[in-house]
Short mmCIF file of C-alpha atoms in Angstrom, two decimals:
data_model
loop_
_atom_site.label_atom_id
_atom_site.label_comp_id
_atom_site.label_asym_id
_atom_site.label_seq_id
_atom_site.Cartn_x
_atom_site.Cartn_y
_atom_site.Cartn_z
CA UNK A 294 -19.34 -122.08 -7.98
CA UNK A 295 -21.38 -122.10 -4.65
CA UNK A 296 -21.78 -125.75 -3.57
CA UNK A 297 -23.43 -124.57 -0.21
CA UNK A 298 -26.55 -126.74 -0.17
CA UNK A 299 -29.52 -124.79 -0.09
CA UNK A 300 -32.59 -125.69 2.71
CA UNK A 301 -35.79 -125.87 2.16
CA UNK A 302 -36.97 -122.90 4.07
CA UNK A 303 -39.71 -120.50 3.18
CA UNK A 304 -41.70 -117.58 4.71
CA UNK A 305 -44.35 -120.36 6.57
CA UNK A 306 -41.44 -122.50 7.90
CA UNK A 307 -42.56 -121.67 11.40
CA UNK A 308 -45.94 -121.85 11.02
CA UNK A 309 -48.30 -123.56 13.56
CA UNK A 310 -44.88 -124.93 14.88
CA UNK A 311 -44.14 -125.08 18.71
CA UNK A 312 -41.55 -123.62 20.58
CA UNK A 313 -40.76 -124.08 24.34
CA UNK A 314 -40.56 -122.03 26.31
CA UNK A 315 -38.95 -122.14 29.88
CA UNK A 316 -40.21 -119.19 32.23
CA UNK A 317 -42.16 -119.14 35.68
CA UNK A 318 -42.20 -114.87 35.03
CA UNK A 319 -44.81 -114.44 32.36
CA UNK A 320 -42.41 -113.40 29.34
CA UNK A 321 -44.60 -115.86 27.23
CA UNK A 322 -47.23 -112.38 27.16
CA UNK A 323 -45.19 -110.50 24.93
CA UNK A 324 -43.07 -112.95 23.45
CA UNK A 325 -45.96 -115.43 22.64
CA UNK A 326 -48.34 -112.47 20.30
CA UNK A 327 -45.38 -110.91 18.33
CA UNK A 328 -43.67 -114.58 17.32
CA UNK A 329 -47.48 -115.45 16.26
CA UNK A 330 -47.72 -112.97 14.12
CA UNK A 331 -44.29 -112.56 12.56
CA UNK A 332 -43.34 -116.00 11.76
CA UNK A 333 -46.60 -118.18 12.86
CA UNK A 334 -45.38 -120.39 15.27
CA UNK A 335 -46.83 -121.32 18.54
CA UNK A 336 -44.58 -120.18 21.81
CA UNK A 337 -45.43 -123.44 24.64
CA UNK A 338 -44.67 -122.23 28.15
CA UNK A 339 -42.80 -125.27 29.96
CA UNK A 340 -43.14 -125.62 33.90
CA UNK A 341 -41.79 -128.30 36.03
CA UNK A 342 -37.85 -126.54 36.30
CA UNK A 343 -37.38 -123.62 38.96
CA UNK A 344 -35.19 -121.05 36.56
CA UNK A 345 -34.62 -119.04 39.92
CA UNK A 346 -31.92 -122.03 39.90
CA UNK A 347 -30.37 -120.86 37.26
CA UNK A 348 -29.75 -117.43 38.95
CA UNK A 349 -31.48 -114.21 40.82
CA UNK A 350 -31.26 -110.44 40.32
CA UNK A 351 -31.88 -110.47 44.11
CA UNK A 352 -27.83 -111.85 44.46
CA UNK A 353 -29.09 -115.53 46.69
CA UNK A 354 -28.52 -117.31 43.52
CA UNK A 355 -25.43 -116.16 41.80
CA UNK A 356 -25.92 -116.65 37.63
CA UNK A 357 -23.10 -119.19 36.14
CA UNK A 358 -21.37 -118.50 33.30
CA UNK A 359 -22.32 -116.03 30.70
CA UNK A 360 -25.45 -114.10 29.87
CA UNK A 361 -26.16 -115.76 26.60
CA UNK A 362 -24.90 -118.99 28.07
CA UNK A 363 -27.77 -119.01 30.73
CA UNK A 364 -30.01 -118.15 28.09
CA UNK A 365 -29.10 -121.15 25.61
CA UNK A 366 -28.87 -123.48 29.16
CA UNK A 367 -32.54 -122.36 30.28
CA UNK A 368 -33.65 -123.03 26.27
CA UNK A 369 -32.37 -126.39 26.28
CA UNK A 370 -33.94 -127.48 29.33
CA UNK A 371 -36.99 -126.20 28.08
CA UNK A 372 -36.57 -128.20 25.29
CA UNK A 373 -35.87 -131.70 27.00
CA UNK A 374 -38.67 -131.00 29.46
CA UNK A 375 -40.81 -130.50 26.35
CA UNK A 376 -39.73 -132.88 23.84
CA UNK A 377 -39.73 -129.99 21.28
CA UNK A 378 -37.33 -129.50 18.66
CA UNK A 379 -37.09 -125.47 19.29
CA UNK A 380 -36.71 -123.62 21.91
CA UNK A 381 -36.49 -120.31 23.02
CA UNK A 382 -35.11 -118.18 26.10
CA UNK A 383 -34.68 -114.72 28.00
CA UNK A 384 -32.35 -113.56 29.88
CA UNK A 385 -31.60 -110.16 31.29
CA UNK A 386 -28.52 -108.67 33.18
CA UNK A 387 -27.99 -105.52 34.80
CA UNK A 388 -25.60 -102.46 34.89
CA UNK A 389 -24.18 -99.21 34.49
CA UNK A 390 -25.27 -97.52 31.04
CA UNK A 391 -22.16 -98.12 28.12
CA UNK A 392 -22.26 -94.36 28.06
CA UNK A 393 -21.82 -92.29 31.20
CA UNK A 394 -21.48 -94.97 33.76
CA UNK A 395 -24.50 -93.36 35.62
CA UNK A 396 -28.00 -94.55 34.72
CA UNK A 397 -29.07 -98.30 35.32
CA UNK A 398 -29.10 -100.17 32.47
CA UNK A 399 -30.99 -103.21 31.28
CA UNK A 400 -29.78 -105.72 28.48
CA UNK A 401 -32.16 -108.39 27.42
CA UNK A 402 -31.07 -111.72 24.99
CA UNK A 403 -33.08 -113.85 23.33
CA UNK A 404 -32.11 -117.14 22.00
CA UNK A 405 -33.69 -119.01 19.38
CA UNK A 406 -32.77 -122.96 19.33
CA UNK A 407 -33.83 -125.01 16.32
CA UNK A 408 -32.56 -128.52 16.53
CA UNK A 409 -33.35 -130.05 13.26
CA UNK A 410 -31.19 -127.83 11.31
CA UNK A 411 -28.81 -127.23 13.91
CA UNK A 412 -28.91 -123.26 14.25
CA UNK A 413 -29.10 -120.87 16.92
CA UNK A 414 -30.24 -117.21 16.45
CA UNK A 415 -29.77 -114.29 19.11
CA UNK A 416 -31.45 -110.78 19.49
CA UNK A 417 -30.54 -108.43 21.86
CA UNK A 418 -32.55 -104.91 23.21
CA UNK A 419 -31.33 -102.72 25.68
CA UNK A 420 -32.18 -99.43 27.42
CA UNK A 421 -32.60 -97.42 30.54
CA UNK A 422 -33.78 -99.01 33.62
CA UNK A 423 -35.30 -97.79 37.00
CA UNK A 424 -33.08 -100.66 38.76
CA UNK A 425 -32.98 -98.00 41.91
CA UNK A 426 -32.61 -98.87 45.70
CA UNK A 427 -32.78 -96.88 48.95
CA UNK A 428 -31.62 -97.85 53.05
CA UNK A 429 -34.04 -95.87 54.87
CA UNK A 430 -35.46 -95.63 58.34
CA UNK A 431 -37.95 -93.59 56.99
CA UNK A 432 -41.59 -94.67 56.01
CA UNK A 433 -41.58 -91.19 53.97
CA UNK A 434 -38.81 -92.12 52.28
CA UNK A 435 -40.25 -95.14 51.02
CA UNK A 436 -43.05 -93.78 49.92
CA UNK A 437 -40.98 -91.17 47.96
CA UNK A 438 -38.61 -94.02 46.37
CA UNK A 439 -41.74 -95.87 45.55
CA UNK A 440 -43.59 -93.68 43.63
CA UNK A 441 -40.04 -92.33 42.11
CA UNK A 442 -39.65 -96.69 40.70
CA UNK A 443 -42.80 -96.35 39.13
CA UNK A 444 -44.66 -98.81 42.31
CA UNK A 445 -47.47 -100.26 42.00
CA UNK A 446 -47.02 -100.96 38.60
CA UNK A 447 -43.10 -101.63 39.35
CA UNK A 448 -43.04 -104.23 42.00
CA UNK A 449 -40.77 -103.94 45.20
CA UNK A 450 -38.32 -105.72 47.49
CA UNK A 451 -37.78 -105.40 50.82
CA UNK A 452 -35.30 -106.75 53.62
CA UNK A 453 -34.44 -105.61 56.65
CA UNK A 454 -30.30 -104.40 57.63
CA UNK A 455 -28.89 -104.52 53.66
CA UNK A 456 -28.68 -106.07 50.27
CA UNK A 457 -27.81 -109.06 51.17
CA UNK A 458 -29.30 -109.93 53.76
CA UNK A 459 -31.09 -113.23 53.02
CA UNK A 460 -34.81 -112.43 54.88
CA UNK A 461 -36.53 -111.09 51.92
CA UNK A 462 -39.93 -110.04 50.45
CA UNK A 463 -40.56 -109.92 46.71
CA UNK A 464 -42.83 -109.40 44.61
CA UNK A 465 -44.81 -106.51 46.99
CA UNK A 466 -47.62 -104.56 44.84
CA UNK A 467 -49.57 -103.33 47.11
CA UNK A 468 -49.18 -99.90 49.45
CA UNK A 469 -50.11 -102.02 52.33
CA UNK A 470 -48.05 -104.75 51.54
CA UNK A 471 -45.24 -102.70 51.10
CA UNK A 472 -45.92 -100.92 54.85
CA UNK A 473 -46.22 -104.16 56.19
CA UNK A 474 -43.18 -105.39 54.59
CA UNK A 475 -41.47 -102.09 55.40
CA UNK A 476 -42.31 -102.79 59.46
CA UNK A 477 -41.54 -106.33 59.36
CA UNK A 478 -37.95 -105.27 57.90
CA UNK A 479 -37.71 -102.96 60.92
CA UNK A 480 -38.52 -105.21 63.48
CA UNK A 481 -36.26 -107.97 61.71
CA UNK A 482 -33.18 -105.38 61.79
CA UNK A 483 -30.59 -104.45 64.28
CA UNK A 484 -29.88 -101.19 62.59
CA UNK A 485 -33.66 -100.51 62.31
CA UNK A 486 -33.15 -100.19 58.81
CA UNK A 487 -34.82 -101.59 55.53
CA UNK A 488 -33.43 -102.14 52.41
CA UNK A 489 -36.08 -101.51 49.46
CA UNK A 490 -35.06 -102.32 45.84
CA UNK A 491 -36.77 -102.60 42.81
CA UNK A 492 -38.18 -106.09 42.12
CA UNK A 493 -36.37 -106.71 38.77
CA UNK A 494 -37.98 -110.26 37.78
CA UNK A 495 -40.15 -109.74 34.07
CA UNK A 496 -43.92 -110.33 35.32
CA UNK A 497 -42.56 -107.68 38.27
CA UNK A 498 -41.40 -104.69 36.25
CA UNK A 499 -42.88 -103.45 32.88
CA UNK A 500 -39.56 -101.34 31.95
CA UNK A 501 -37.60 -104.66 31.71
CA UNK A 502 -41.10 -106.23 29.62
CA UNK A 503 -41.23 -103.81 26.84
CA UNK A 504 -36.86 -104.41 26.39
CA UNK A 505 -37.94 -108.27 26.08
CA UNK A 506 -40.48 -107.11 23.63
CA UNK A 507 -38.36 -104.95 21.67
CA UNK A 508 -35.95 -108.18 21.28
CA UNK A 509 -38.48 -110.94 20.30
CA UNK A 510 -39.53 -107.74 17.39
CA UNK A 511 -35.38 -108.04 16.42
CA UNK A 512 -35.66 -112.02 16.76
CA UNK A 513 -38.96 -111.87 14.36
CA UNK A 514 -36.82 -110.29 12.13
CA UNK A 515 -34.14 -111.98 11.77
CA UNK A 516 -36.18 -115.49 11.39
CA UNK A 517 -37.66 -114.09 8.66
CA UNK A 518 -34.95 -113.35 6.75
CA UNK A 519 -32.96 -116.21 4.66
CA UNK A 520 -29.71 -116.47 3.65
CA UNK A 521 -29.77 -116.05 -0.08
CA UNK A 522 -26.71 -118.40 -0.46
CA UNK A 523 -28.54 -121.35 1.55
CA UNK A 524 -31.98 -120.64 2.83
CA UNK A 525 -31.63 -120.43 6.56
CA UNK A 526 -33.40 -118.40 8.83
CA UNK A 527 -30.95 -115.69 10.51
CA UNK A 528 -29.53 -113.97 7.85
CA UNK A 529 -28.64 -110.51 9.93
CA UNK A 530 -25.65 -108.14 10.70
CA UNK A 531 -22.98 -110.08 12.01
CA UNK A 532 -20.50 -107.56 12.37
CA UNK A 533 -19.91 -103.50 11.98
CA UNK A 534 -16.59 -102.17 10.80
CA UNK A 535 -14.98 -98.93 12.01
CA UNK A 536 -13.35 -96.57 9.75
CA UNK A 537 -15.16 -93.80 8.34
CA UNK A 538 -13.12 -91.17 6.71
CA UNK A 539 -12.76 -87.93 8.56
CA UNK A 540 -14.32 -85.35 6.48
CA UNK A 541 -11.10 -83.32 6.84
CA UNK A 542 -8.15 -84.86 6.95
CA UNK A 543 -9.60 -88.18 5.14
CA UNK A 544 -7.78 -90.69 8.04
CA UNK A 545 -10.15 -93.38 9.21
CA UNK A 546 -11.78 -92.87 12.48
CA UNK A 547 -13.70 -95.03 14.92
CA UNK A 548 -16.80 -94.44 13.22
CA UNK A 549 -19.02 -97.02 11.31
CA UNK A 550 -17.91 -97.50 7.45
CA UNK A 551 -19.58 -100.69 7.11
CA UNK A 552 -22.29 -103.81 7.99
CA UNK A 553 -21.27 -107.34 7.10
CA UNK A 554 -24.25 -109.46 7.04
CA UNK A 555 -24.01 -112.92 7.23
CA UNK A 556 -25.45 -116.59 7.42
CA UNK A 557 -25.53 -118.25 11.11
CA UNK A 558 -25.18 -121.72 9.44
CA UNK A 559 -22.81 -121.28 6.04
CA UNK A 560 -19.73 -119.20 5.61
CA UNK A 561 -22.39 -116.22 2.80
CA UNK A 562 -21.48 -112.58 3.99
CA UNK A 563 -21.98 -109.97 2.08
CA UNK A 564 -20.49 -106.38 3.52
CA UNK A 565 -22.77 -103.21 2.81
CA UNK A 566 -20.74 -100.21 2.62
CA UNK A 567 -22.59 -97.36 4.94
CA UNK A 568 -24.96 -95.15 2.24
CA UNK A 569 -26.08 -92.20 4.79
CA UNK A 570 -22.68 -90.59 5.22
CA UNK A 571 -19.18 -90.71 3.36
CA UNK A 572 -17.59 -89.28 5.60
CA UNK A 573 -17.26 -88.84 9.57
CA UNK A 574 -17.34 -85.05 12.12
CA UNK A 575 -14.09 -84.11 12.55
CA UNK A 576 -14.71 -83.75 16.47
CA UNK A 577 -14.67 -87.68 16.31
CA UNK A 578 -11.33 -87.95 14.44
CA UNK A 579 -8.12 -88.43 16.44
CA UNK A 580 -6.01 -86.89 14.26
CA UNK A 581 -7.87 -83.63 14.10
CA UNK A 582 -9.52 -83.70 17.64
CA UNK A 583 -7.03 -85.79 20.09
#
């Protein structure tokens, strides 16, 4: 018998209910239309807490801790700020791509608080960046790198001698403000050189926008779906096993066999053998390709 007690959730749980939301970077533009019409509720931007404090992608502020732990900090502050009973929160990191090691790569969380019944739900999207920088004497140069990150619409940094250097320009999206900033970094620089990098912040750079989008989609999903053993919002993949038989020599490889999908609040899960293939390419078996 399943004693798990069952909560009253339903489809218009979230309706017309408001969520805070701690940003000073204008995520609440995409995150704000696609929660509205998913689940109904109403995404409140909080001010009054610097989140640059909580860590920069421009390295002046190092970011404590993990990247879903600055993500559930920043939603709770959000929340006590607000007096709200949900919250929600971005954050993105930065990195080589899990593949080759060679294109910049952006992963974006989302966290979704909800103190009354105790649960917290996470989406993640990632994807190719144009996190790019250049040292350059050259105004040509710049104008090159510019138009290769995608500027205006891509803002800029600039500062003079390196990337770390703690004189700094953000935000620049403008051709004259970046010429202006590029001259200034000259003049500021013993090496006469300027360091230009892409400006990385949300409002700044539309790549890193439409990753936060794709995750609030993933988050919209998965507060829409209950668990069927007691009713709470989050019912998703929790895990993925490995093992997929090779098609040749039948000995499990690293491929995926299988989905468990669970509950984020009661011990439900359900695994869902894979339906689209029985049986893994033999060029990703060990035994038959070492």
């Amino acid at each position: 018998m399943n004693n798990t007690k069952k909560h009253h959730f339903n489809a218009d749980h979230y309706k017309n209910r408001e969520v805070a939301l701690l940003t000073q970077h204008g995520k609440e533009s995409v995150l704000s239309p696609i929660l509205k019409e998913k689940i109904g509720c109403i995404v409140t931007r909080v001010k009054g807490y610097d989140t640059d404090l909580l860590g920069t992608f421009t390295r002046d502020i190092p970011r404590a801790g993990t990247q879903i732990e600055a993500a559930r900090k920043k939603a709770r502050i959000g929340m006590d700020l607000s007096g709200l009973k949900l919250g929600l929160a971005s954050e993105g990191s930065f990195g080589p791509d899990p593949f080759t090691g060679m294109l910049p790569w952006n992963v974006e969380v989302l966290i979704w608080i909800d103190n009354e019944y105790g649960i917290e739900i996470s989406a993640v999207a990632q994807g190719k960046t144009n996190l790019v920088n250049l040292l350059t004497t050259s105004w040509e140069e710049t104008e090159a790198f510019a138009k290769t990150a995608g500027f205006p619409q891509h803002h800029l940094i600039v500062r003079p001698e390196g990337e770390n250097d703690p004189r700094i320009r953000k935000g620049i999206a403008e051709w004259t403000d970046l010429q202006a900033a590029f001259t200034w970094a000259l003049e500021q620089s013993q090496n006469k050189q300027a360091f230009i990098e892409t400006d990385m912040r949300a409002h700044a750079n539309p790549t890193r926008m439409e990753n936060i989008r794709v995750a609030a989609e993933e988050l919209a999903k998965k507060l829409s779906c209950l668990c069927p053993a007691c009713g709470t919002p989050g019912y998703s993949i929790i895990e993925r096993l490995a093992g997929l038989p090779c098609e040749r020599c039948g000995q499990p490889t690293h491929e995926i066999r299988a989905e468990v999908h669970g509950c984020c609040k009661c011990t439900h899960r359900v695994t869902i053998e894979r339906s689209d293939r029985q049986y893994a390419d033999p060029g990703h078996c060990d035994s038959c390709n070492p």
